[in-house]
Amino acid sequence: MLNEVERWLTTRSWSVTDRPLHRVLAAKRATGQTVSVVLPALNEEETVGDIVAVIRHDLMRQVPLVDEIVVVDSGSTDRTSEVAAAAGARVVHRDEILPRLPAVPGKGEVLWRSLLVTSGDIVCFVDADLKEFSSDFVLGIVGPLLTEPGVDLVKAMYDRPLRGAAGQGGRVTELMARPLLNMHWPQLAGFVQPLGGEYAARRSLLEQLPFPVGYGVELGMLVDALHLVGLDALAQVDVGVRVHRHQDGQALGRMAAAIYRTAQLRLARGHLIRPALTQFERGEDGFEPRTYSVDTEERPPMTEIAEYAARKVA
């Protein structure tokens, strides 16, 4: 298995500089494929506008790489929608997509529903809380899908500094996701950022995958894609440094629980562990327990949704 991972790292692990923009554009023209960029957003007014503006300027106005930018707002109480629209994105509210099916909270829910309101042959997901954003994030992960017919999903890899310290970000990755992948899906051990929110995939793959509704979506998608299309259809691209808002320790604990639950479902599909996580906060009378439910619901492959099938026929 180690030899297979080493081979994969040599053949499917690249840098954004390996594919100059002119080569990627030529491949887009030759193949006729379209590209959608999706930003799932919840209270991201401080950053979402800059991300949209950079993509529009660099990859839509200066060159025709991206065909549409869609911000899916999952219930923001700030000015996320207004800022995103002013920057040039098409803004769609989560609850307006597939209204017959009540939405549940969670990032995976938003990504799943975005397939119904985008049209690109390639769908590129970008988190809306990134700071100092570079369009290399999009160019890097879209490039292999346009130039390599055998690649179906590409994840960004990057440094994740934490409060100025290099390599200290991605705590849930190091403490939960990486051990799980190495022990249970060692073929995926070569992914530097398996939980990263910046990745692109062919629609033809995404529409066949189930989507965990919460934070387990990235791990679930990676594992399911491995089984569906194989390791050589997966790749990663180094895009530099990722700067974003960091969660506190308790939020990270809830993320880790959801990710473990996603892995457990894929390992067993049988006996299910307690779908809850109890954490503690100090109150006036000492430590007080707070119990949170762990995301357990998953959305089916989009090809099983009648509205999606009807849209494709139309």
PDB file of C-alpha atoms in Angstrom:
ATOM      1  CA  MET A   1       0.000   0.000   0.000  1.00  0.00           C
ATOM      2  CA  LEU A   2       2.846   2.383   0.807  1.00  0.00           C
ATOM      3  CA  ASN A   3       4.265   1.837  -2.676  1.00  0.00           C
ATOM      4  CA  GLU A   4       0.890   2.681  -4.205  1.00  0.00           C
ATOM      5  CA  VAL A   5       0.671   5.921  -2.230  1.00  0.00           C
ATOM      6  CA  GLU A   6       4.224   6.870  -3.177  1.00  0.00           C
ATOM      7  CA  ARG A   7       3.433   6.204  -6.838  1.00  0.00           C
ATOM      8  CA  TRP A   8       0.267   8.307  -6.545  1.00  0.00           C
ATOM      9  CA  LEU A   9       2.186  11.168  -4.965  1.00  0.00           C
ATOM     10  CA  THR A  10       4.527  11.132  -7.946  1.00  0.00           C
ATOM     11  CA  THR A  11       1.815  10.978 -10.620  1.00  0.00           C
ATOM     12  CA  ARG A  12      -1.185  12.792  -9.085  1.00  0.00           C
ATOM     13  CA  SER A  13       0.295  15.439  -6.786  1.00  0.00           C
ATOM     14  CA  TRP A  14       1.099  18.722  -8.509  1.00  0.00           C
ATOM     15  CA  SER A  15       1.763  22.416  -8.029  1.00  0.00           C
ATOM     16  CA  VAL A  16      -0.346  25.210  -9.480  1.00  0.00           C
ATOM     17  CA  THR A  17       2.754  26.237 -11.461  1.00  0.00           C
ATOM     18  CA  ASP A  18       2.715  22.913 -13.335  1.00  0.00           C
ATOM     19  CA  ARG A  19      -0.181  24.118 -15.471  1.00  0.00           C
ATOM     20  CA  PRO A  20       0.222  27.678 -16.743  1.00  0.00           C
ATOM     21  CA  LEU A  21      -2.983  29.602 -17.321  1.00  0.00           C
ATOM     22  CA  HIS A  22      -2.627  29.572 -21.102  1.00  0.00           C
ATOM     23  CA  ARG A  23      -2.440  25.771 -21.113  1.00  0.00           C
ATOM     24  CA  VAL A  24      -5.540  25.458 -18.936  1.00  0.00           C
ATOM     25  CA  LEU A  25      -7.465  27.901 -21.146  1.00  0.00           C
ATOM     26  CA  ALA A  26      -6.451  26.026 -24.279  1.00  0.00           C
ATOM     27  CA  ALA A  27      -7.728  22.794 -22.748  1.00  0.00           C
ATOM     28  CA  LYS A  28     -11.008  24.468 -21.823  1.00  0.00           C
ATOM     29  CA  ARG A  29     -11.493  25.681 -25.377  1.00  0.00           C
ATOM     30  CA  ALA A  30     -10.589  22.298 -26.821  1.00  0.00           C
ATOM     31  CA  THR A  31     -12.905  20.312 -24.558  1.00  0.00           C
ATOM     32  CA  GLY A  32     -15.768  22.803 -24.391  1.00  0.00           C
ATOM     33  CA  GLN A  33     -16.258  22.165 -20.685  1.00  0.00           C
ATOM     34  CA  THR A  34     -17.826  24.777 -18.426  1.00  0.00           C
ATOM     35  CA  VAL A  35     -16.787  25.678 -14.884  1.00  0.00           C
ATOM     36  CA  SER A  36     -18.971  26.682 -11.945  1.00  0.00           C
ATOM     37  CA  VAL A  37     -17.558  28.049  -8.693  1.00  0.00           C
ATOM     38  CA  VAL A  38     -19.677  27.566  -5.563  1.00  0.00           C
ATOM     39  CA  LEU A  39     -19.137  29.367  -2.261  1.00  0.00           C
ATOM     40  CA  PRO A  40     -21.161  27.962   0.650  1.00  0.00           C
ATOM     41  CA  ALA A  41     -21.644  30.889   3.021  1.00  0.00           C
ATOM     42  CA  LEU A  42     -22.959  31.541   6.512  1.00  0.00           C
ATOM     43  CA  ASN A  43     -22.261  34.968   8.001  1.00  0.00           C
ATOM     44  CA  GLU A  44     -19.173  35.659   5.895  1.00  0.00           C
ATOM     45  CA  GLU A  45     -19.727  39.324   4.983  1.00  0.00           C
ATOM     46  CA  GLU A  46     -16.128  40.215   5.854  1.00  0.00           C
ATOM     47  CA  THR A  47     -14.537  37.869   3.305  1.00  0.00           C
ATOM     48  CA  VAL A  48     -17.032  36.633   0.706  1.00  0.00           C
ATOM     49  CA  GLY A  49     -17.002  39.831  -1.357  1.00  0.00           C
ATOM     50  CA  ASP A  50     -13.230  39.873  -1.812  1.00  0.00           C
ATOM     51  CA  ILE A  51     -13.207  36.214  -2.897  1.00  0.00           C
ATOM     52  CA  VAL A  52     -15.935  36.774  -5.471  1.00  0.00           C
ATOM     53  CA  ALA A  53     -14.262  39.943  -6.752  1.00  0.00           C
ATOM     54  CA  VAL A  54     -10.890  38.239  -7.238  1.00  0.00           C
ATOM     55  CA  ILE A  55     -12.404  35.314  -9.152  1.00  0.00           C
ATOM     56  CA  ARG A  56     -14.491  37.609 -11.354  1.00  0.00           C
ATOM     57  CA  HIS A  57     -11.551  39.878 -12.137  1.00  0.00           C
ATOM     58  CA  ASP A  58      -8.870  37.229 -12.697  1.00  0.00           C
ATOM     59  CA  LEU A  59     -10.823  34.311 -14.159  1.00  0.00           C
ATOM     60  CA  MET A  60     -13.903  35.836 -15.791  1.00  0.00           C
ATOM     61  CA  ARG A  61     -13.012  39.333 -16.984  1.00  0.00           C
ATOM     62  CA  GLN A  62      -9.316  38.939 -17.782  1.00  0.00           C
ATOM     63  CA  VAL A  63      -9.640  35.372 -19.048  1.00  0.00           C
ATOM     64  CA  PRO A  64     -12.711  33.156 -19.637  1.00  0.00           C
ATOM     65  CA  LEU A  65     -11.944  30.273 -17.279  1.00  0.00           C
ATOM     66  CA  VAL A  66     -14.902  30.456 -14.884  1.00  0.00           C
ATOM     67  CA  ASP A  67     -18.415  30.554 -16.319  1.00  0.00           C
ATOM     68  CA  GLU A  68     -20.434  31.265 -13.177  1.00  0.00           C
ATOM     69  CA  ILE A  69     -19.976  32.098  -9.493  1.00  0.00           C
ATOM     70  CA  VAL A  70     -22.782  31.068  -7.166  1.00  0.00           C
ATOM     71  CA  VAL A  71     -22.903  31.902  -3.468  1.00  0.00           C
ATOM     72  CA  VAL A  72     -25.316  29.654  -1.592  1.00  0.00           C
ATOM     73  CA  ASP A  73     -26.358  31.436   1.590  1.00  0.00           C
ATOM     74  CA  SER A  74     -27.401  29.000   4.296  1.00  0.00           C
ATOM     75  CA  GLY A  75     -29.220  31.463   6.531  1.00  0.00           C
ATOM     76  CA  SER A  76     -26.849  34.347   7.202  1.00  0.00           C
ATOM     77  CA  THR A  77     -27.969  37.028   9.630  1.00  0.00           C
ATOM     78  CA  ASP A  78     -25.400  39.550   8.436  1.00  0.00           C
ATOM     79  CA  ARG A  79     -24.919  41.144   4.995  1.00  0.00           C
ATOM     80  CA  THR A  80     -23.352  38.104   3.329  1.00  0.00           C
ATOM     81  CA  SER A  81     -25.926  37.991   0.526  1.00  0.00           C
ATOM     82  CA  GLU A  82     -25.757  41.716  -0.223  1.00  0.00           C
ATOM     83  CA  VAL A  83     -21.956  41.801  -0.222  1.00  0.00           C
ATOM     84  CA  ALA A  84     -21.695  38.724  -2.451  1.00  0.00           C
ATOM     85  CA  ALA A  85     -24.224  40.084  -4.943  1.00  0.00           C
ATOM     86  CA  ALA A  86     -22.530  43.483  -5.048  1.00  0.00           C
ATOM     87  CA  ALA A  87     -19.240  41.754  -5.859  1.00  0.00           C
ATOM     88  CA  GLY A  88     -20.853  40.008  -8.829  1.00  0.00           C
ATOM     89  CA  ALA A  89     -21.953  36.586  -7.596  1.00  0.00           C
ATOM     90  CA  ARG A  90     -25.336  35.050  -8.195  1.00  0.00           C
ATOM     91  CA  VAL A  91     -26.729  34.528  -4.711  1.00  0.00           C
ATOM     92  CA  VAL A  92     -29.144  31.697  -4.001  1.00  0.00           C
ATOM     93  CA  HIS A  93     -30.619  30.984  -0.601  1.00  0.00           C
ATOM     94  CA  ARG A  94     -30.403  27.395   0.541  1.00  0.00           C
ATOM     95  CA  ASP A  95     -34.095  27.124   1.431  1.00  0.00           C
ATOM     96  CA  GLU A  96     -35.133  28.181  -2.078  1.00  0.00           C
ATOM     97  CA  ILE A  97     -33.440  25.143  -3.597  1.00  0.00           C
ATOM     98  CA  LEU A  98     -35.565  21.986  -3.693  1.00  0.00           C
ATOM     99  CA  PRO A  99     -38.192  23.479  -1.338  1.00  0.00           C
ATOM    100  CA  ARG A 100     -40.196  20.238  -1.128  1.00  0.00           C
ATOM    101  CA  LEU A 101     -37.348  18.811   0.948  1.00  0.00           C
ATOM    102  CA  PRO A 102     -36.862  20.835   4.162  1.00  0.00           C
ATOM    103  CA  ALA A 103     -33.253  21.885   4.574  1.00  0.00           C
ATOM    104  CA  VAL A 104     -31.169  20.852   7.548  1.00  0.00           C
ATOM    105  CA  PRO A 105     -28.206  22.814   8.948  1.00  0.00           C
ATOM    106  CA  GLY A 106     -24.794  21.874   7.637  1.00  0.00           C
ATOM    107  CA  LYS A 107     -22.189  22.593   5.005  1.00  0.00           C
ATOM    108  CA  GLY A 108     -22.750  19.325   3.162  1.00  0.00           C
ATOM    109  CA  GLU A 109     -26.419  20.176   2.751  1.00  0.00           C
ATOM    110  CA  VAL A 110     -25.481  23.409   0.989  1.00  0.00           C
ATOM    111  CA  LEU A 111     -22.941  21.742  -1.312  1.00  0.00           C
ATOM    112  CA  TRP A 112     -25.452  19.036  -2.259  1.00  0.00           C
ATOM    113  CA  ARG A 113     -28.185  21.541  -3.094  1.00  0.00           C
ATOM    114  CA  SER A 114     -25.756  23.657  -5.122  1.00  0.00           C
ATOM    115  CA  LEU A 115     -25.746  20.981  -7.828  1.00  0.00           C
ATOM    116  CA  LEU A 116     -29.345  21.947  -8.591  1.00  0.00           C
ATOM    117  CA  VAL A 117     -28.557  25.624  -9.204  1.00  0.00           C
ATOM    118  CA  THR A 118     -25.298  25.349 -11.138  1.00  0.00           C
ATOM    119  CA  SER A 119     -24.663  24.179 -14.665  1.00  0.00           C
ATOM    120  CA  GLY A 120     -20.912  23.650 -15.004  1.00  0.00           C
ATOM    121  CA  ASP A 121     -19.422  20.385 -16.185  1.00  0.00           C
ATOM    122  CA  ILE A 122     -16.819  21.037 -13.489  1.00  0.00           C
ATOM    123  CA  VAL A 123     -17.914  22.279 -10.070  1.00  0.00           C
ATOM    124  CA  CYS A 124     -15.359  24.030  -7.884  1.00  0.00           C
ATOM    125  CA  PHE A 125     -16.071  24.534  -4.173  1.00  0.00           C
ATOM    126  CA  VAL A 126     -14.365  27.353  -2.251  1.00  0.00           C
ATOM    127  CA  ASP A 127     -14.940  28.184   1.421  1.00  0.00           C
ATOM    128  CA  ALA A 128     -16.216  31.717   1.940  1.00  0.00           C
ATOM    129  CA  ASP A 129     -14.055  32.568   4.979  1.00  0.00           C
ATOM    130  CA  LEU A 130     -10.688  32.712   3.202  1.00  0.00           C
ATOM    131  CA  LYS A 131      -8.495  35.767   3.698  1.00  0.00           C
ATOM    132  CA  GLU A 132      -5.765  37.021   1.329  1.00  0.00           C
ATOM    133  CA  PHE A 133      -7.471  34.959  -1.370  1.00  0.00           C
ATOM    134  CA  SER A 134      -5.694  34.162  -4.628  1.00  0.00           C
ATOM    135  CA  SER A 135      -7.335  32.956  -7.817  1.00  0.00           C
ATOM    136  CA  ASP A 136      -4.606  30.300  -7.890  1.00  0.00           C
ATOM    137  CA  PHE A 137      -6.896  28.306  -5.603  1.00  0.00           C
ATOM    138  CA  VAL A 138      -9.392  27.954  -8.439  1.00  0.00           C
ATOM    139  CA  LEU A 139      -6.880  27.706 -11.283  1.00  0.00           C
ATOM    140  CA  GLY A 140      -4.911  25.049  -9.429  1.00  0.00           C
ATOM    141  CA  ILE A 141      -7.772  22.643  -8.759  1.00  0.00           C
ATOM    142  CA  VAL A 142      -9.638  23.182 -12.006  1.00  0.00           C
ATOM    143  CA  GLY A 143      -6.540  22.806 -14.194  1.00  0.00           C
ATOM    144  CA  PRO A 144      -6.076  19.026 -13.926  1.00  0.00           C
ATOM    145  CA  LEU A 145      -9.769  18.401 -14.636  1.00  0.00           C
ATOM    146  CA  LEU A 146      -9.414  20.257 -17.931  1.00  0.00           C
ATOM    147  CA  THR A 147      -6.041  18.822 -18.942  1.00  0.00           C
ATOM    148  CA  GLU A 148      -6.187  15.256 -17.581  1.00  0.00           C
ATOM    149  CA  PRO A 149      -9.165  13.206 -18.833  1.00  0.00           C
ATOM    150  CA  GLY A 150      -8.567  10.493 -16.235  1.00  0.00           C
ATOM    151  CA  VAL A 151      -8.854  12.822 -13.221  1.00  0.00           C
ATOM    152  CA  ASP A 152     -12.305  13.297 -11.642  1.00  0.00           C
ATOM    153  CA  LEU A 153     -11.653  15.088  -8.345  1.00  0.00           C
ATOM    154  CA  VAL A 154      -8.886  17.471  -7.274  1.00  0.00           C
ATOM    155  CA  LYS A 155      -8.247  18.805  -3.771  1.00  0.00           C
ATOM    156  CA  ALA A 156      -6.157  21.850  -2.936  1.00  0.00           C
ATOM    157  CA  MET A 157      -3.234  21.430  -0.561  1.00  0.00           C
ATOM    158  CA  TYR A 158      -1.571  24.288   1.273  1.00  0.00           C
ATOM    159  CA  ASP A 159       0.111  25.480   4.441  1.00  0.00           C
ATOM    160  CA  ARG A 160      -2.329  26.420   7.222  1.00  0.00           C
ATOM    161  CA  PRO A 161      -0.692  28.807   9.696  1.00  0.00           C
ATOM    162  CA  LEU A 162      -2.297  29.232  13.126  1.00  0.00           C
ATOM    163  CA  ARG A 163      -1.747  32.584  14.848  1.00  0.00           C
ATOM    164  CA  GLY A 164       1.447  33.077  12.877  1.00  0.00           C
ATOM    165  CA  ALA A 165       2.861  29.598  13.471  1.00  0.00           C
ATOM    166  CA  ALA A 166       3.468  27.663  10.266  1.00  0.00           C
ATOM    167  CA  GLY A 167       1.839  24.282   9.873  1.00  0.00           C
ATOM    168  CA  GLN A 168      -0.276  24.452  13.041  1.00  0.00           C
ATOM    169  CA  GLY A 169      -3.679  24.806  11.381  1.00  0.00           C
ATOM    170  CA  GLY A 170      -5.826  21.839  10.462  1.00  0.00           C
ATOM    171  CA  ARG A 171      -6.090  20.427  13.969  1.00  0.00           C
ATOM    172  CA  VAL A 172      -9.088  18.205  13.211  1.00  0.00           C
ATOM    173  CA  THR A 173      -7.227  16.877  10.184  1.00  0.00           C
ATOM    174  CA  GLU A 174      -4.215  15.837  12.235  1.00  0.00           C
ATOM    175  CA  LEU A 175      -6.085  14.514  15.276  1.00  0.00           C
ATOM    176  CA  MET A 176      -9.041  12.820  13.603  1.00  0.00           C
ATOM    177  CA  ALA A 177      -9.136  12.618   9.803  1.00  0.00           C
ATOM    178  CA  ARG A 178      -5.552  11.641   9.063  1.00  0.00           C
ATOM    179  CA  PRO A 179      -5.458   8.773  11.578  1.00  0.00           C
ATOM    180  CA  LEU A 180      -8.805   7.481  10.304  1.00  0.00           C
ATOM    181  CA  LEU A 181      -7.695   7.554   6.685  1.00  0.00           C
ATOM    182  CA  ASN A 182      -4.311   5.975   7.375  1.00  0.00           C
ATOM    183  CA  MET A 183      -5.838   3.135   9.361  1.00  0.00           C
ATOM    184  CA  HIS A 184      -8.952   2.396   7.336  1.00  0.00           C
ATOM    185  CA  TRP A 185      -8.364   3.835   3.851  1.00  0.00           C
ATOM    186  CA  PRO A 186      -4.567   3.872   3.518  1.00  0.00           C
ATOM    187  CA  GLN A 187      -4.812   4.566  -0.220  1.00  0.00           C
ATOM    188  CA  LEU A 188      -5.877   8.089   0.765  1.00  0.00           C
ATOM    189  CA  ALA A 189      -2.919   8.631   3.091  1.00  0.00           C
ATOM    190  CA  GLY A 190      -1.194  10.864   0.532  1.00  0.00           C
ATOM    191  CA  PHE A 191      -3.752  13.666   0.749  1.00  0.00           C
ATOM    192  CA  VAL A 192      -2.188  16.631   2.536  1.00  0.00           C
ATOM    193  CA  GLN A 193      -5.508  18.379   3.249  1.00  0.00           C
ATOM    194  CA  PRO A 194      -8.242  15.732   3.144  1.00  0.00           C
ATOM    195  CA  LEU A 195     -10.724  18.014   4.939  1.00  0.00           C
ATOM    196  CA  GLY A 196      -9.905  21.146   2.955  1.00  0.00           C
ATOM    197  CA  GLY A 197     -12.903  23.027   1.605  1.00  0.00           C
ATOM    198  CA  GLU A 198     -11.303  23.907  -1.715  1.00  0.00           C
ATOM    199  CA  TYR A 199     -11.738  21.169  -4.296  1.00  0.00           C
ATOM    200  CA  ALA A 200     -13.174  20.651  -7.746  1.00  0.00           C
ATOM    201  CA  ALA A 201     -14.790  17.666  -9.395  1.00  0.00           C
ATOM    202  CA  ARG A 202     -16.613  16.620 -12.494  1.00  0.00           C
ATOM    203  CA  ARG A 203     -20.369  16.927 -12.167  1.00  0.00           C
ATOM    204  CA  SER A 204     -20.613  13.394 -13.496  1.00  0.00           C
ATOM    205  CA  LEU A 205     -18.900  12.220 -10.294  1.00  0.00           C
ATOM    206  CA  LEU A 206     -20.573  14.559  -7.814  1.00  0.00           C
ATOM    207  CA  GLU A 207     -24.070  13.622  -8.918  1.00  0.00           C
ATOM    208  CA  GLN A 208     -23.356   9.966  -8.083  1.00  0.00           C
ATOM    209  CA  LEU A 209     -22.121  10.614  -4.528  1.00  0.00           C
ATOM    210  CA  PRO A 210     -24.130  10.759  -1.291  1.00  0.00           C
ATOM    211  CA  PHE A 211     -23.477  13.953   0.690  1.00  0.00           C
ATOM    212  CA  PRO A 212     -23.206  13.908   4.496  1.00  0.00           C
ATOM    213  CA  VAL A 213     -25.123  17.029   5.490  1.00  0.00           C
ATOM    214  CA  GLY A 214     -22.542  18.380   7.950  1.00  0.00           C
ATOM    215  CA  TYR A 215     -18.790  18.640   8.451  1.00  0.00           C
ATOM    216  CA  GLY A 216     -18.242  15.043   7.426  1.00  0.00           C
ATOM    217  CA  VAL A 217     -18.894  15.905   3.789  1.00  0.00           C
ATOM    218  CA  GLU A 218     -15.240  16.230   2.743  1.00  0.00           C
ATOM    219  CA  LEU A 219     -14.126  12.945   4.261  1.00  0.00           C
ATOM    220  CA  GLY A 220     -17.232  11.136   3.023  1.00  0.00           C
ATOM    221  CA  MET A 221     -16.782  12.457  -0.487  1.00  0.00           C
ATOM    222  CA  LEU A 222     -13.127  11.423  -0.606  1.00  0.00           C
ATOM    223  CA  VAL A 223     -13.820   7.885   0.628  1.00  0.00           C
ATOM    224  CA  ASP A 224     -16.837   7.394  -1.639  1.00  0.00           C
ATOM    225  CA  ALA A 225     -14.987   8.748  -4.670  1.00  0.00           C
ATOM    226  CA  LEU A 226     -12.125   6.333  -4.006  1.00  0.00           C
ATOM    227  CA  HIS A 227     -14.527   3.400  -4.122  1.00  0.00           C
ATOM    228  CA  LEU A 228     -16.414   4.742  -7.140  1.00  0.00           C
ATOM    229  CA  VAL A 229     -13.625   5.855  -9.486  1.00  0.00           C
ATOM    230  CA  GLY A 230     -10.355   4.639  -7.922  1.00  0.00           C
ATOM    231  CA  LEU A 231      -7.261   6.343  -6.571  1.00  0.00           C
ATOM    232  CA  ASP A 232      -5.809   7.444  -9.901  1.00  0.00           C
ATOM    233  CA  ALA A 233      -8.936   9.517 -10.613  1.00  0.00           C
ATOM    234  CA  LEU A 234      -8.131  11.612  -7.532  1.00  0.00           C
ATOM    235  CA  ALA A 235      -5.437  14.275  -7.330  1.00  0.00           C
ATOM    236  CA  GLN A 236      -4.164  17.233  -5.319  1.00  0.00           C
ATOM    237  CA  VAL A 237      -2.520  20.543  -6.202  1.00  0.00           C
ATOM    238  CA  ASP A 238      -0.303  22.779  -4.059  1.00  0.00           C
ATOM    239  CA  VAL A 239      -1.738  26.317  -4.107  1.00  0.00           C
ATOM    240  CA  GLY A 240       0.425  27.912  -1.424  1.00  0.00           C
ATOM    241  CA  VAL A 241      -0.987  29.205   1.863  1.00  0.00           C
ATOM    242  CA  ARG A 242      -4.542  29.200   3.200  1.00  0.00           C
ATOM    243  CA  VAL A 243      -5.511  31.890   5.712  1.00  0.00           C
ATOM    244  CA  HIS A 244      -8.959  31.749   7.261  1.00  0.00           C
ATOM    245  CA  ARG A 245     -10.954  32.131  10.461  1.00  0.00           C
ATOM    246  CA  HIS A 246     -10.133  29.429  13.011  1.00  0.00           C
ATOM    247  CA  GLN A 247     -12.731  27.703  15.169  1.00  0.00           C
ATOM    248  CA  ASP A 248     -12.472  27.365  18.922  1.00  0.00           C
ATOM    249  CA  GLY A 249     -11.668  24.029  20.550  1.00  0.00           C
ATOM    250  CA  GLN A 250     -15.237  23.037  21.288  1.00  0.00           C
ATOM    251  CA  ALA A 251     -16.378  23.722  17.728  1.00  0.00           C
ATOM    252  CA  LEU A 252     -13.467  21.584  16.538  1.00  0.00           C
ATOM    253  CA  GLY A 253     -14.644  18.809  18.846  1.00  0.00           C
ATOM    254  CA  ARG A 254     -18.080  18.834  17.240  1.00  0.00           C
ATOM    255  CA  MET A 255     -16.490  18.780  13.793  1.00  0.00           C
ATOM    256  CA  ALA A 256     -14.346  15.818  14.792  1.00  0.00           C
ATOM    257  CA  ALA A 257     -17.388  13.926  16.075  1.00  0.00           C
ATOM    258  CA  ALA A 258     -19.229  14.456  12.800  1.00  0.00           C
ATOM    259  CA  ILE A 259     -16.204  13.295  10.819  1.00  0.00           C
ATOM    260  CA  TYR A 260     -15.807  10.192  12.958  1.00  0.00           C
ATOM    261  CA  ARG A 261     -19.488   9.434  12.519  1.00  0.00           C
ATOM    262  CA  THR A 262     -19.154   9.747   8.741  1.00  0.00           C
ATOM    263  CA  ALA A 263     -16.227   7.331   8.784  1.00  0.00           C
ATOM    264  CA  GLN A 264     -18.054   4.905  11.061  1.00  0.00           C
ATOM    265  CA  LEU A 265     -21.043   4.763   8.739  1.00  0.00           C
ATOM    266  CA  ARG A 266     -18.764   3.890   5.851  1.00  0.00           C
ATOM    267  CA  LEU A 267     -16.931   1.260   7.838  1.00  0.00           C
ATOM    268  CA  ALA A 268     -19.962  -0.525   9.185  1.00  0.00           C
ATOM    269  CA  ARG A 269     -23.301   0.504   7.670  1.00  0.00           C
ATOM    270  CA  GLY A 270     -24.585  -1.561  10.564  1.00  0.00           C
ATOM    271  CA  HIS A 271     -24.415  -0.949  14.311  1.00  0.00           C
ATOM    272  CA  LEU A 272     -24.436   2.795  14.940  1.00  0.00           C
ATOM    273  CA  ILE A 273     -22.701   4.469  17.840  1.00  0.00           C
ATOM    274  CA  ARG A 274     -24.378   7.117  20.019  1.00  0.00           C
ATOM    275  CA  PRO A 275     -24.960  10.082  17.686  1.00  0.00           C
ATOM    276  CA  ALA A 276     -24.232  12.729  20.307  1.00  0.00           C
ATOM    277  CA  LEU A 277     -21.267  14.543  21.822  1.00  0.00           C
ATOM    278  CA  THR A 278     -21.149  15.931  25.361  1.00  0.00           C
ATOM    279  CA  GLN A 279     -18.750  18.792  26.025  1.00  0.00           C
ATOM    280  CA  PHE A 280     -18.178  20.896  29.137  1.00  0.00           C
ATOM    281  CA  GLU A 281     -18.174  24.612  29.772  1.00  0.00           C
ATOM    282  CA  ARG A 282     -17.345  26.303  33.047  1.00  0.00           C
ATOM    283  CA  GLY A 283     -20.341  28.026  34.563  1.00  0.00           C
ATOM    284  CA  GLU A 284     -21.122  29.696  37.880  1.00  0.00           C
ATOM    285  CA  ASP A 285     -21.433  26.325  39.610  1.00  0.00           C
ATOM    286  CA  GLY A 286     -18.489  24.596  37.983  1.00  0.00           C
ATOM    287  CA  PHE A 287     -18.317  22.640  34.738  1.00  0.00           C
ATOM    288  CA  GLU A 288     -21.662  22.275  33.029  1.00  0.00           C
ATOM    289  CA  PRO A 289     -22.369  19.636  30.377  1.00  0.00           C
ATOM    290  CA  ARG A 290     -23.588  20.622  26.924  1.00  0.00           C
ATOM    291  CA  THR A 291     -24.740  17.835  24.635  1.00  0.00           C
ATOM    292  CA  TYR A 292     -24.879  18.302  20.878  1.00  0.00           C
ATOM    293  CA  SER A 293     -26.321  15.989  18.289  1.00  0.00           C
ATOM    294  CA  VAL A 294     -23.847  14.704  15.685  1.00  0.00           C
ATOM    295  CA  ASP A 295     -24.800  15.016  12.032  1.00  0.00           C
ATOM    296  CA  THR A 296     -26.020  11.608  10.927  1.00  0.00           C
ATOM    297  CA  GLU A 297     -28.172  12.392   7.933  1.00  0.00           C
ATOM    298  CA  GLU A 298     -26.896  12.037   4.395  1.00  0.00           C
ATOM    299  CA  ARG A 299     -28.434  13.209   1.165  1.00  0.00           C
ATOM    300  CA  PRO A 300     -28.711  10.631  -1.621  1.00  0.00           C
ATOM    301  CA  PRO A 301     -26.836  10.894  -4.914  1.00  0.00           C
ATOM    302  CA  MET A 302     -28.320  13.748  -6.918  1.00  0.00           C
ATOM    303  CA  THR A 303     -29.152  11.365  -9.768  1.00  0.00           C
ATOM    304  CA  GLU A 304     -31.891   9.967  -7.509  1.00  0.00           C
ATOM    305  CA  ILE A 305     -33.640  13.343  -7.198  1.00  0.00           C
ATOM    306  CA  ALA A 306     -36.508  13.733  -9.666  1.00  0.00           C
ATOM    307  CA  GLU A 307     -36.062  17.508 -10.021  1.00  0.00           C
ATOM    308  CA  TYR A 308     -32.425  17.064 -10.979  1.00  0.00           C
ATOM    309  CA  ALA A 309     -33.243  14.413 -13.575  1.00  0.00           C
ATOM    310  CA  ALA A 310     -35.973  16.636 -15.032  1.00  0.00           C
ATOM    311  CA  ARG A 311     -33.587  19.564 -15.263  1.00  0.00           C
ATOM    312  CA  LYS A 312     -31.048  17.483 -17.161  1.00  0.00           C
ATOM    313  CA  VAL A 313     -33.693  16.358 -19.643  1.00  0.00           C
ATOM    314  CA  ALA A 314     -34.854  19.930 -20.146  1.00  0.00           C
TER     315      ALA A 314
END
